[in-house]
Amino acid sequence: MKLATLLLAGTALAFLPQIALAQSSVPAPEAAVEPEAKTDAADIIVTGTARPERRLTTSISISAVDSQEIAKLAPMGSADLLRNIPGLRAESSGGESNANIAVRGLPAASGGGKFVQFQEDGLPVLDFGDIAFATADTFVRPDYSVSRVEVVRGGSASTFTSNAPGAIINFISKTGDVAGGTVGITKGLDFNRTRIDADYGAPLGEGWRFHVGGFYRVGNGVRNADYTSERGGQIKGNVTKTFANGFIRLNFKYLDDRSPIYVPTPIRVTGTAANPTYSSFPGFDVRSGTSLSPYFRSDIAIGSGGQRIVSDLGDGYRVKTRGGGADASFDLGGGWHIEDKFNVASNSGSFATSYPGRVAPLTTLMSEIGGVGATLRYANGPNAGQVIANPAGLNGNGLGINALTFGVTLNDFTNATNILTLNRDFSAGGGTGNVTAGYFKSYQAIQMDWHWNSYLQEVKGRDAALLNVYNAAVSRLRKTDSSLMANRCSAIAASVITMSITISMPLIWRFRTKLVN
């Protein structure tokens, strides 16, 4: 058997023929049957291909994880699930979102997933995977509504979508072809989290069926911050109308979720460079401690327009999505098949946390800020206003953190995408083949504000308070003084990024034929 593939570029396809065809009792042709409706859905691949293909016969490098496997893996987030995919490396050390994803054979990106594209039901979540503080995995939450996840590595990934030479990661939703559902409750054993997942779908008769699913969770996170750092959920649904020669599907998604951001923590290193020894500081257990604290929740900054912006560090990574779309697929007769996918999603949120810019002895920090004779007091917490008589012995470690806050507002990351494909099957010369034409158009908004502040915080594994530095004249040092940092910001930095990007790909012809010797 010989396989020949030819790619030709042509003119843009500017119209969609009318496809409102009457129902009949004629069985639906193979071209119009949905992959999920087949007997062995896991054997049918729809990602990175012009037409659904069987997994064992396709030439592309693909991995698939079905809903039962996802339930067994119990991933903390979408990136956590990818750790089980060969050829991908997902690092989500900062929490559930904003993961770094690398593909084997490609250079590691500076952040996010530069060479991969996250999709839901064949459409991109965001057009770019490495937007700082707004990576695509952030807006994807695996739950019971997911039928399977398909990952195409290399090959056709760069042909069938944009900005994905490394991989396409496609989360495919259940559509209710079989009546039934699932309810599950997850409870943390050694940390505070309760999560409820549920889904249900069923045929409704006369060619109609539906599916709806989602989750809700609440808790303090795997590192106890003594406040509710996890709170929110998601609901997704779709309704499908099948015809003798195809189907039309409408879908929606609502996501509003918060998850904590875990940043590097102080750790003691002793020994030599060749044989280092790592251990915890007194008062801060690196296995469970966190600088997240109920006494460090509010961060105040000034926006680019001079407005006052108050961020809640307790929100951590908050994401909001309100979206909907449609999918239509029809057999037109004579070997012709047409499909159109459309989705628009309003994405927004925030990234708010503190980062240890520097860890040093409090006596050193006090001297740098307040000079000779500087003193230290608690800025907040149960001991607010009290003088710290022995800074060198505070919490058993005598250390302080120059806590730098990241207050990033994800104002608008709206994505709208439409993909139209038209193909035809044919037989010639004792073999079979097909020709496919398609048009892709996408809009991506990127509008965000970045703000940085600097604080002084004690090194304490739980409920750490902020600290004030006073000079010898007992004057609290603030921005108006020439200090490096104090309990409030020593400097306010603001940056605004605003852009709108439209990607329009011309008509692509793909000719494929299988010849028989």
Coordinates of C-alpha atoms in Angstrom, one line a residue, residues 4-495:
A4 CA 0.4 10.1 -0.8
T5 CA -0.4 13.4 0.8
L6 CA -0.5 16.7 -0.9
L7 CA -1.2 20.2 0.6
L8 CA -2.2 23.0 -1.6
A9 CA -3.1 26.6 -0.7
G10 CA -6.0 28.3 -2.4
T11 CA -8.5 31.1 -2.1
A12 CA -10.6 31.8 1.0
L13 CA -13.9 30.0 1.4
A14 CA -16.5 32.8 1.9
F15 CA -19.8 31.1 2.1
L16 CA -21.6 28.2 3.9
P17 CA -24.3 26.4 1.9
Q18 CA -27.7 25.9 3.3
I19 CA -27.8 22.6 5.2
A20 CA -31.3 22.4 6.5
L21 CA -32.2 19.0 5.1
A22 CA -35.4 17.1 5.9
Q23 CA -35.4 14.1 8.1
S24 CA -36.0 10.7 6.7
S25 CA -35.9 7.1 7.7
V26 CA -32.7 6.4 5.7
P27 CA -29.8 5.4 8.0
A28 CA -27.2 8.1 8.5
P29 CA -24.1 7.7 6.3
E30 CA -20.8 6.9 8.0
A31 CA -19.5 10.4 7.3
A32 CA -22.3 12.0 9.4
V33 CA -22.0 9.6 12.4
E34 CA -20.5 11.2 15.5
P35 CA -17.5 9.5 17.0
E36 CA -19.1 9.2 20.5
A37 CA -22.1 7.4 19.1
K38 CA -20.0 4.6 17.7
T39 CA -19.7 1.3 19.5
D40 CA -16.0 1.8 20.4
A41 CA -15.7 5.6 20.9
A42 CA -12.2 5.3 22.3
D43 CA -11.0 3.9 19.0
I44 CA -12.1 7.0 17.0
I45 CA -9.8 10.0 16.9
V46 CA -11.2 13.5 16.0
T47 CA -8.2 15.7 17.0
G48 CA -5.6 16.7 14.4
T49 CA -7.5 15.0 11.5
A50 CA -9.7 16.2 8.7
R51 CA -12.1 13.4 9.4
P52 CA -12.6 11.0 12.3
E53 CA -10.1 8.2 12.0
R54 CA -9.5 4.9 13.8
R55 CA -6.8 5.2 16.4
L56 CA -5.0 2.0 15.2
T57 CA -4.9 3.0 11.6
T58 CA -4.0 6.7 11.8
S59 CA -0.4 7.7 11.2
I60 CA -0.4 10.6 13.8
S61 CA 1.2 10.3 17.2
I62 CA -1.8 10.4 19.6
S63 CA -2.6 9.6 23.2
A64 CA -6.1 9.4 24.7
V65 CA -7.4 9.3 28.2
D66 CA -11.1 8.4 28.7
S67 CA -13.4 9.5 31.5
Q68 CA -12.9 6.4 33.6
E69 CA -9.1 6.9 33.5
I70 CA -9.5 10.5 34.4
A71 CA -11.6 9.5 37.4
K72 CA -8.9 7.1 38.6
L73 CA -6.1 9.7 38.1
A74 CA -8.0 12.4 40.0
P75 CA -6.0 15.2 38.6
M76 CA -5.7 18.4 40.6
G77 CA -6.0 20.4 37.3
S78 CA -5.7 20.2 33.6
A79 CA -1.9 20.4 33.6
D80 CA -1.7 17.7 36.3
L81 CA -3.6 15.3 33.9
L82 CA -0.9 15.8 31.2
R83 CA 1.8 14.2 33.4
N84 CA 0.4 10.9 32.3
I85 CA 0.8 11.7 28.6
P86 CA 4.1 10.4 26.9
G87 CA 6.2 13.1 25.4
L88 CA 4.8 16.0 27.5
R89 CA 6.1 17.5 30.7
A90 CA 3.8 19.5 32.8
E91 CA 5.0 21.5 35.8
S92 CA 2.3 23.0 38.0
S93 CA 4.4 23.7 41.1
G94 CA 2.7 27.0 41.7
G95 CA -0.8 25.4 42.1
E96 CA -3.5 24.2 39.8
S97 CA -3.0 26.8 37.1
N98 CA -0.4 28.7 35.2
A99 CA 1.6 25.6 34.5
N100 CA 4.7 25.2 32.4
I101 CA 4.3 22.6 29.6
A102 CA 7.2 21.3 27.5
V103 CA 7.1 19.0 24.5
R104 CA 9.8 16.4 23.9
G105 CA 12.0 17.6 21.0
L106 CA 11.2 21.3 21.4
P107 CA 13.0 23.9 23.5
A108 CA 11.5 24.6 26.9
A109 CA 9.4 27.8 26.9
S110 CA 10.1 30.6 29.4
G111 CA 6.6 30.0 30.8
G112 CA 3.2 28.5 30.0
G113 CA 2.8 26.2 27.0
K114 CA 4.3 28.1 24.1
F115 CA 4.2 25.2 21.6
V116 CA 0.9 23.6 22.5
Q117 CA -2.8 24.6 22.2
F118 CA -5.5 23.7 24.7
Q119 CA -8.9 22.9 23.0
E120 CA -12.4 22.1 24.1
D121 CA -14.4 20.1 21.6
G122 CA -11.9 21.0 18.8
L123 CA -11.8 24.8 19.4
P124 CA -9.0 26.7 21.1
V125 CA -9.4 28.0 24.6
L126 CA -6.9 30.8 23.9
D127 CA -5.0 31.3 20.7
F128 CA -1.7 31.5 22.6
G129 CA -0.4 29.2 25.3
D130 CA 2.3 31.4 26.9
I131 CA 0.6 34.6 27.9
A132 CA 2.1 35.7 31.2
F133 CA -0.3 35.0 34.1
A134 CA -3.0 33.9 31.6
T135 CA -2.0 30.5 30.3
A136 CA -4.6 28.5 28.5
D137 CA -4.7 25.6 31.0
T138 CA -6.0 28.2 33.6
F139 CA -9.3 28.3 31.9
V140 CA -9.8 24.5 31.6
R141 CA -11.1 22.4 34.5
P142 CA -11.4 18.6 34.1
D143 CA -14.6 17.2 35.6
Y144 CA -17.2 14.6 34.9
S145 CA -18.5 16.4 31.8
V146 CA -15.3 15.3 29.9
S147 CA -15.7 12.2 27.8
R148 CA -12.0 11.9 27.0
V149 CA -8.8 13.9 26.4
E150 CA -7.0 13.5 23.1
V151 CA -3.4 14.7 22.7
V152 CA -1.8 14.9 19.3
R153 CA 2.0 15.4 19.4
G154 CA 3.7 17.1 16.4
G155 CA 2.8 16.1 12.9
S156 CA -0.7 17.3 12.0
A157 CA -0.9 19.5 15.2
S158 CA 0.7 22.4 13.3
T159 CA -1.5 21.8 10.3
F160 CA -5.0 21.7 11.8
T161 CA -4.6 24.7 14.3
S162 CA -2.5 27.7 15.0
N163 CA 0.5 28.1 17.3
A164 CA 0.7 24.4 18.1
P165 CA 3.8 22.8 16.5
G166 CA 4.3 20.7 19.7
A167 CA 0.8 19.3 20.5
I168 CA -2.9 19.8 20.5
I169 CA -4.6 19.0 23.8
N170 CA -8.3 18.5 23.2
F171 CA -10.9 18.1 26.0
I172 CA -13.9 16.4 24.4
S173 CA -17.3 16.7 26.2
K174 CA -19.9 14.0 26.7
T175 CA -23.1 14.5 24.6
G176 CA -25.7 12.3 26.3
D177 CA -25.9 9.5 23.7
V178 CA -26.5 7.0 26.6
A179 CA -28.8 7.8 29.5
G180 CA -27.0 8.0 32.8
G181 CA -24.8 10.1 35.1
T182 CA -22.4 10.2 38.0
V183 CA -22.1 11.9 41.3
G184 CA -18.9 12.0 43.3
I185 CA -17.6 13.6 46.5
T186 CA -13.9 14.2 47.1
K187 CA -12.7 15.0 50.6
G188 CA -9.1 15.9 51.6
L189 CA -7.6 13.4 54.1
D190 CA -4.9 15.6 55.5
F191 CA -6.0 19.0 54.2
N192 CA -9.3 20.9 54.1
R193 CA -11.1 20.5 50.7
T194 CA -14.5 19.3 49.8
R195 CA -15.4 18.9 46.1
I196 CA -18.6 17.7 44.5
D197 CA -18.7 16.5 40.8
A198 CA -21.8 15.5 38.9
D199 CA -23.1 14.9 35.4
Y200 CA -26.1 13.5 33.6
G201 CA -27.2 13.1 30.1
A202 CA -29.8 11.2 28.1
P203 CA -31.7 11.0 24.8
L204 CA -34.9 13.0 24.8
G205 CA -36.6 11.4 21.8
E206 CA -37.2 12.5 18.2
G207 CA -33.4 12.9 17.7
W208 CA -32.8 15.1 20.7
R209 CA -30.4 14.5 23.5
F210 CA -28.6 16.5 26.2
H211 CA -25.8 16.4 28.7
V212 CA -24.9 18.7 31.6
G213 CA -22.1 18.4 34.2
G214 CA -19.8 20.3 36.5
F215 CA -18.3 20.7 39.9
Y216 CA -18.2 22.9 43.0
R217 CA -15.4 22.9 45.6
V218 CA -14.5 24.7 48.8
G219 CA -11.5 24.5 51.1
N220 CA -8.3 25.9 52.6
G221 CA -6.0 24.3 50.1
V222 CA -3.2 21.7 50.5
R223 CA -1.2 24.2 52.5
N224 CA -3.5 25.7 55.1
A225 CA -3.7 29.4 54.8
D226 CA -6.4 29.7 57.6
Y227 CA -8.9 31.1 55.1
T228 CA -11.0 29.7 52.3
S229 CA -8.5 29.8 49.4
E230 CA -10.4 27.3 47.2
R231 CA -13.9 28.3 46.2
G232 CA -15.9 28.0 43.0
G233 CA -16.9 25.7 40.3
Q234 CA -18.0 25.1 36.7
I235 CA -21.1 24.0 34.8
K236 CA -21.1 22.8 31.2
G237 CA -23.8 21.5 29.0
N238 CA -25.0 20.8 25.5
V239 CA -28.0 19.8 23.5
T240 CA -27.9 17.9 20.3
K241 CA -30.4 17.4 17.5
T242 CA -29.6 14.5 15.1
F243 CA -30.9 14.2 11.6
A244 CA -30.7 11.4 9.1
N245 CA -27.6 13.0 7.5
G246 CA -26.0 14.8 10.5
F247 CA -26.5 16.8 13.6
I248 CA -26.6 20.3 15.2
R249 CA -25.3 20.9 18.7
L250 CA -25.5 23.9 21.0
N251 CA -23.2 24.2 24.0
F252 CA -22.5 26.5 27.0
K253 CA -19.8 26.9 29.7
Y254 CA -19.8 28.8 32.9
L255 CA -16.7 28.9 35.1
D256 CA -16.0 30.9 38.2
D257 CA -13.2 29.4 40.4
R258 CA -10.5 30.4 42.8
S259 CA -7.4 28.5 43.7
P260 CA -4.4 29.4 45.8
I261 CA -1.0 30.2 44.3
Y262 CA 2.0 28.5 45.9
V263 CA 5.3 30.3 45.5
P264 CA 8.8 29.3 46.7
T265 CA 9.2 29.1 50.5
P266 CA 12.3 29.7 52.7
I267 CA 14.4 26.6 53.1
R268 CA 17.7 26.1 55.0
V269 CA 20.7 24.8 53.0
T270 CA 23.8 23.5 54.9
G271 CA 26.7 21.4 54.0
T272 CA 28.7 21.9 50.8
A273 CA 27.8 22.5 47.1
A274 CA 28.8 19.0 46.4
N275 CA 26.8 17.5 49.3
P276 CA 24.1 20.0 50.3
T277 CA 21.6 19.3 53.2
Y278 CA 18.1 20.7 53.0
S279 CA 16.0 21.3 56.1
S280 CA 13.3 23.6 57.5
F281 CA 13.9 26.7 59.5
P282 CA 12.4 26.8 63.0
G283 CA 8.8 28.1 62.8
F284 CA 8.5 27.2 59.1
D285 CA 8.0 23.6 58.0
V286 CA 8.7 23.5 54.2
R287 CA 6.4 20.5 53.9
S288 CA 3.3 22.3 55.0
G289 CA 4.1 25.9 55.7
T290 CA 3.0 28.8 53.6
S291 CA 3.4 32.6 53.5
L292 CA -0.3 32.9 52.6
S293 CA -1.9 34.4 55.6
P294 CA -5.2 35.9 56.8
Y295 CA -3.1 38.9 57.9
F296 CA -1.9 39.5 54.3
R297 CA -5.0 39.7 52.2
S298 CA -5.3 43.2 50.9
D299 CA -2.9 44.8 48.3
I300 CA -3.5 48.4 47.2
A301 CA -2.1 49.8 43.9
I302 CA -2.7 52.6 41.5
G303 CA -3.9 51.7 38.0
S304 CA -2.6 53.2 34.7
G305 CA -5.5 55.7 34.8
G306 CA -4.8 56.8 38.3
Q307 CA -7.6 54.8 39.8
R308 CA -7.2 52.9 43.2
I309 CA -7.1 49.2 42.8
V310 CA -7.6 46.8 45.7
S311 CA -6.6 43.2 45.2
D312 CA -7.5 40.3 47.5
L313 CA -4.6 38.0 47.8
G314 CA -7.0 35.4 49.1
D315 CA -8.5 35.1 45.6
G316 CA -5.2 33.7 44.3
Y317 CA -5.8 32.6 40.8
R318 CA -9.4 33.5 40.0
V319 CA -10.8 32.7 36.5
K320 CA -14.2 33.5 35.0
T321 CA -15.5 32.2 31.7
R322 CA -18.9 32.7 30.1
G323 CA -19.1 31.1 26.7
G324 CA -21.3 29.3 24.2
G325 CA -21.1 27.9 20.7
A326 CA -22.4 25.5 18.1
D327 CA -21.3 22.6 16.0
A328 CA -23.1 21.5 12.8
S329 CA -22.1 18.4 10.7
F330 CA -23.9 17.2 7.7
D331 CA -23.5 14.7 4.8
L332 CA -24.5 16.5 1.6
G333 CA -24.7 13.5 -0.6
G334 CA -22.4 12.4 -3.4
G335 CA -19.5 11.9 -1.0
W336 CA -19.6 15.6 0.2
H337 CA -19.5 16.4 3.9
I338 CA -19.6 19.8 5.6
E339 CA -18.9 20.8 9.2
D340 CA -18.8 24.2 11.0
K341 CA -17.7 24.8 14.6
F342 CA -18.1 28.1 16.4
N343 CA -17.5 29.3 19.9
V344 CA -17.2 32.6 21.7
A345 CA -16.0 32.8 25.4
S346 CA -15.6 35.9 27.6
N347 CA -12.6 35.1 29.7
S348 CA -11.3 37.2 32.6
G349 CA -9.9 36.9 36.1
S350 CA -7.0 37.9 38.3
F351 CA -3.6 36.6 39.6
A352 CA -2.9 37.9 43.1
T353 CA -0.2 36.6 45.4
S354 CA 3.0 37.5 47.2
Y355 CA 6.5 36.3 46.2
P356 CA 9.5 36.1 48.4
G357 CA 11.8 38.5 46.7
R358 CA 14.4 38.1 49.4
V359 CA 14.8 36.3 52.7
A360 CA 17.3 37.8 55.2
P361 CA 17.8 38.3 58.9
L362 CA 15.5 40.9 60.3
T363 CA 18.3 42.8 61.8
T364 CA 19.9 43.2 58.4
L365 CA 16.6 44.3 56.8
M366 CA 15.9 46.8 59.7
S367 CA 19.3 48.4 59.3
E368 CA 18.9 48.8 55.5
I369 CA 15.4 50.3 55.9
G370 CA 15.7 52.4 59.0
G371 CA 19.4 52.8 59.6
V372 CA 21.2 52.7 62.9
G373 CA 18.8 52.4 65.9
A374 CA 15.8 51.1 63.8
T375 CA 13.1 49.2 65.7
L376 CA 10.5 46.7 64.6
R377 CA 6.8 46.3 65.4
Y378 CA 3.9 44.1 64.2
A379 CA 1.9 45.9 61.6
N380 CA -1.2 43.7 61.9
G381 CA -2.4 40.4 63.4
P382 CA -3.2 39.7 67.1
N383 CA 0.0 41.6 68.2
A384 CA -0.5 44.7 66.0
G385 CA 1.4 47.7 67.3
Q386 CA 3.6 45.7 69.7
V387 CA 7.3 46.3 69.7
I388 CA 9.5 43.2 68.8
A389 CA 12.2 43.5 71.4
N390 CA 14.3 40.7 70.0
P391 CA 14.0 40.6 66.2
A392 CA 17.0 38.1 65.9
G393 CA 15.0 35.5 67.8
L394 CA 11.5 36.1 66.3
N395 CA 9.8 32.7 65.5
G396 CA 13.0 31.0 66.4
N397 CA 14.6 32.0 63.1
G398 CA 15.0 35.8 63.2
L399 CA 14.2 36.0 59.5
G400 CA 12.1 38.4 57.4
I401 CA 10.7 38.2 53.8
N402 CA 10.7 41.0 51.4
A403 CA 7.3 40.0 50.0
L404 CA 6.7 41.3 46.5
T405 CA 3.1 41.2 45.5
F406 CA 1.9 40.4 42.0
G407 CA -1.5 42.1 41.4
V408 CA -2.4 41.1 37.9
T409 CA -5.9 41.9 36.6
L410 CA -7.0 39.8 33.6
N411 CA -9.5 42.3 32.3
D412 CA -10.5 40.8 28.9
F413 CA -9.3 37.6 27.2
T414 CA -12.3 37.0 25.0
N415 CA -11.8 34.4 22.3
A416 CA -14.0 33.8 19.3
T417 CA -13.3 31.1 16.8
N418 CA -14.9 29.6 13.7
I419 CA -13.7 26.6 11.8
L420 CA -15.4 25.6 8.5
T421 CA -14.4 22.4 6.7
L422 CA -15.7 20.8 3.5
N423 CA -14.5 17.4 2.2
R424 CA -15.4 14.7 -0.3
D425 CA -14.7 11.0 -0.4
F426 CA -14.0 9.3 -3.7
S427 CA -12.9 6.0 -5.2
A428 CA -10.4 5.9 -8.1
G429 CA -7.8 3.5 -9.5
G430 CA -8.8 0.6 -7.2
G431 CA -8.3 2.8 -4.1
T432 CA -10.1 5.4 -2.0
G433 CA -9.3 8.9 -1.1
N434 CA -10.7 12.3 0.1
V435 CA -10.1 15.9 -0.4
T436 CA -10.6 18.5 2.3
A437 CA -10.9 22.3 2.3
G438 CA -11.2 24.5 5.3
Y439 CA -11.2 28.1 6.6
F440 CA -10.2 29.1 10.1
K441 CA -10.8 32.5 11.7
S442 CA -10.2 33.5 15.3
Y443 CA -10.2 36.6 17.5
Q444 CA -8.2 36.9 20.7
A445 CA -8.3 39.9 23.1
I446 CA -5.5 40.5 25.5
Q447 CA -6.1 43.2 28.1
M448 CA -4.4 43.0 31.5
D449 CA -2.9 45.3 34.2
W450 CA 0.2 44.4 36.2
H451 CA 1.0 45.9 39.6
W452 CA 3.8 45.2 42.0
N453 CA 4.2 46.2 45.7
S454 CA 6.7 45.5 48.4
Y455 CA 6.1 44.5 52.0
L456 CA 8.0 43.1 55.0
Q457 CA 6.6 39.9 56.5
E458 CA 7.8 37.6 59.2
V459 CA 9.0 34.0 58.3
K460 CA 6.3 31.9 59.9
G461 CA 4.7 28.8 58.5
R462 CA 1.2 29.8 59.4
D463 CA -0.6 33.1 60.0
A464 CA 2.4 35.2 59.3
A465 CA 2.0 38.9 60.1
L466 CA 3.3 42.0 58.3
L467 CA 5.9 44.2 60.1
N468 CA 6.6 47.9 60.4
V469 CA 10.1 49.4 60.6
Y470 CA 10.7 52.6 62.6
N471 CA 13.8 54.7 62.5
A472 CA 15.6 56.1 65.6
A473 CA 13.2 59.0 65.7
V474 CA 10.3 56.5 66.0
S475 CA 8.9 57.5 62.6
R476 CA 7.3 54.7 60.6
L477 CA 8.9 54.5 57.2
R478 CA 6.7 54.6 54.2
K479 CA 7.0 55.5 50.6
T480 CA 7.5 59.2 51.3
D481 CA 10.7 58.3 53.2
S482 CA 13.8 57.0 51.4
S483 CA 13.3 53.5 52.6
L484 CA 13.6 50.3 50.6
M485 CA 10.5 48.8 52.0
A486 CA 8.0 49.0 54.9
N487 CA 4.6 47.6 55.8
R488 CA 3.1 49.4 52.8
C489 CA 4.5 49.6 49.3
S490 CA 7.9 51.2 48.8
A491 CA 7.2 51.5 45.1
I492 CA 4.2 51.1 42.9
A493 CA 4.8 49.7 39.4
A494 CA 2.0 49.6 36.9
S495 CA 1.9 48.1 33.4

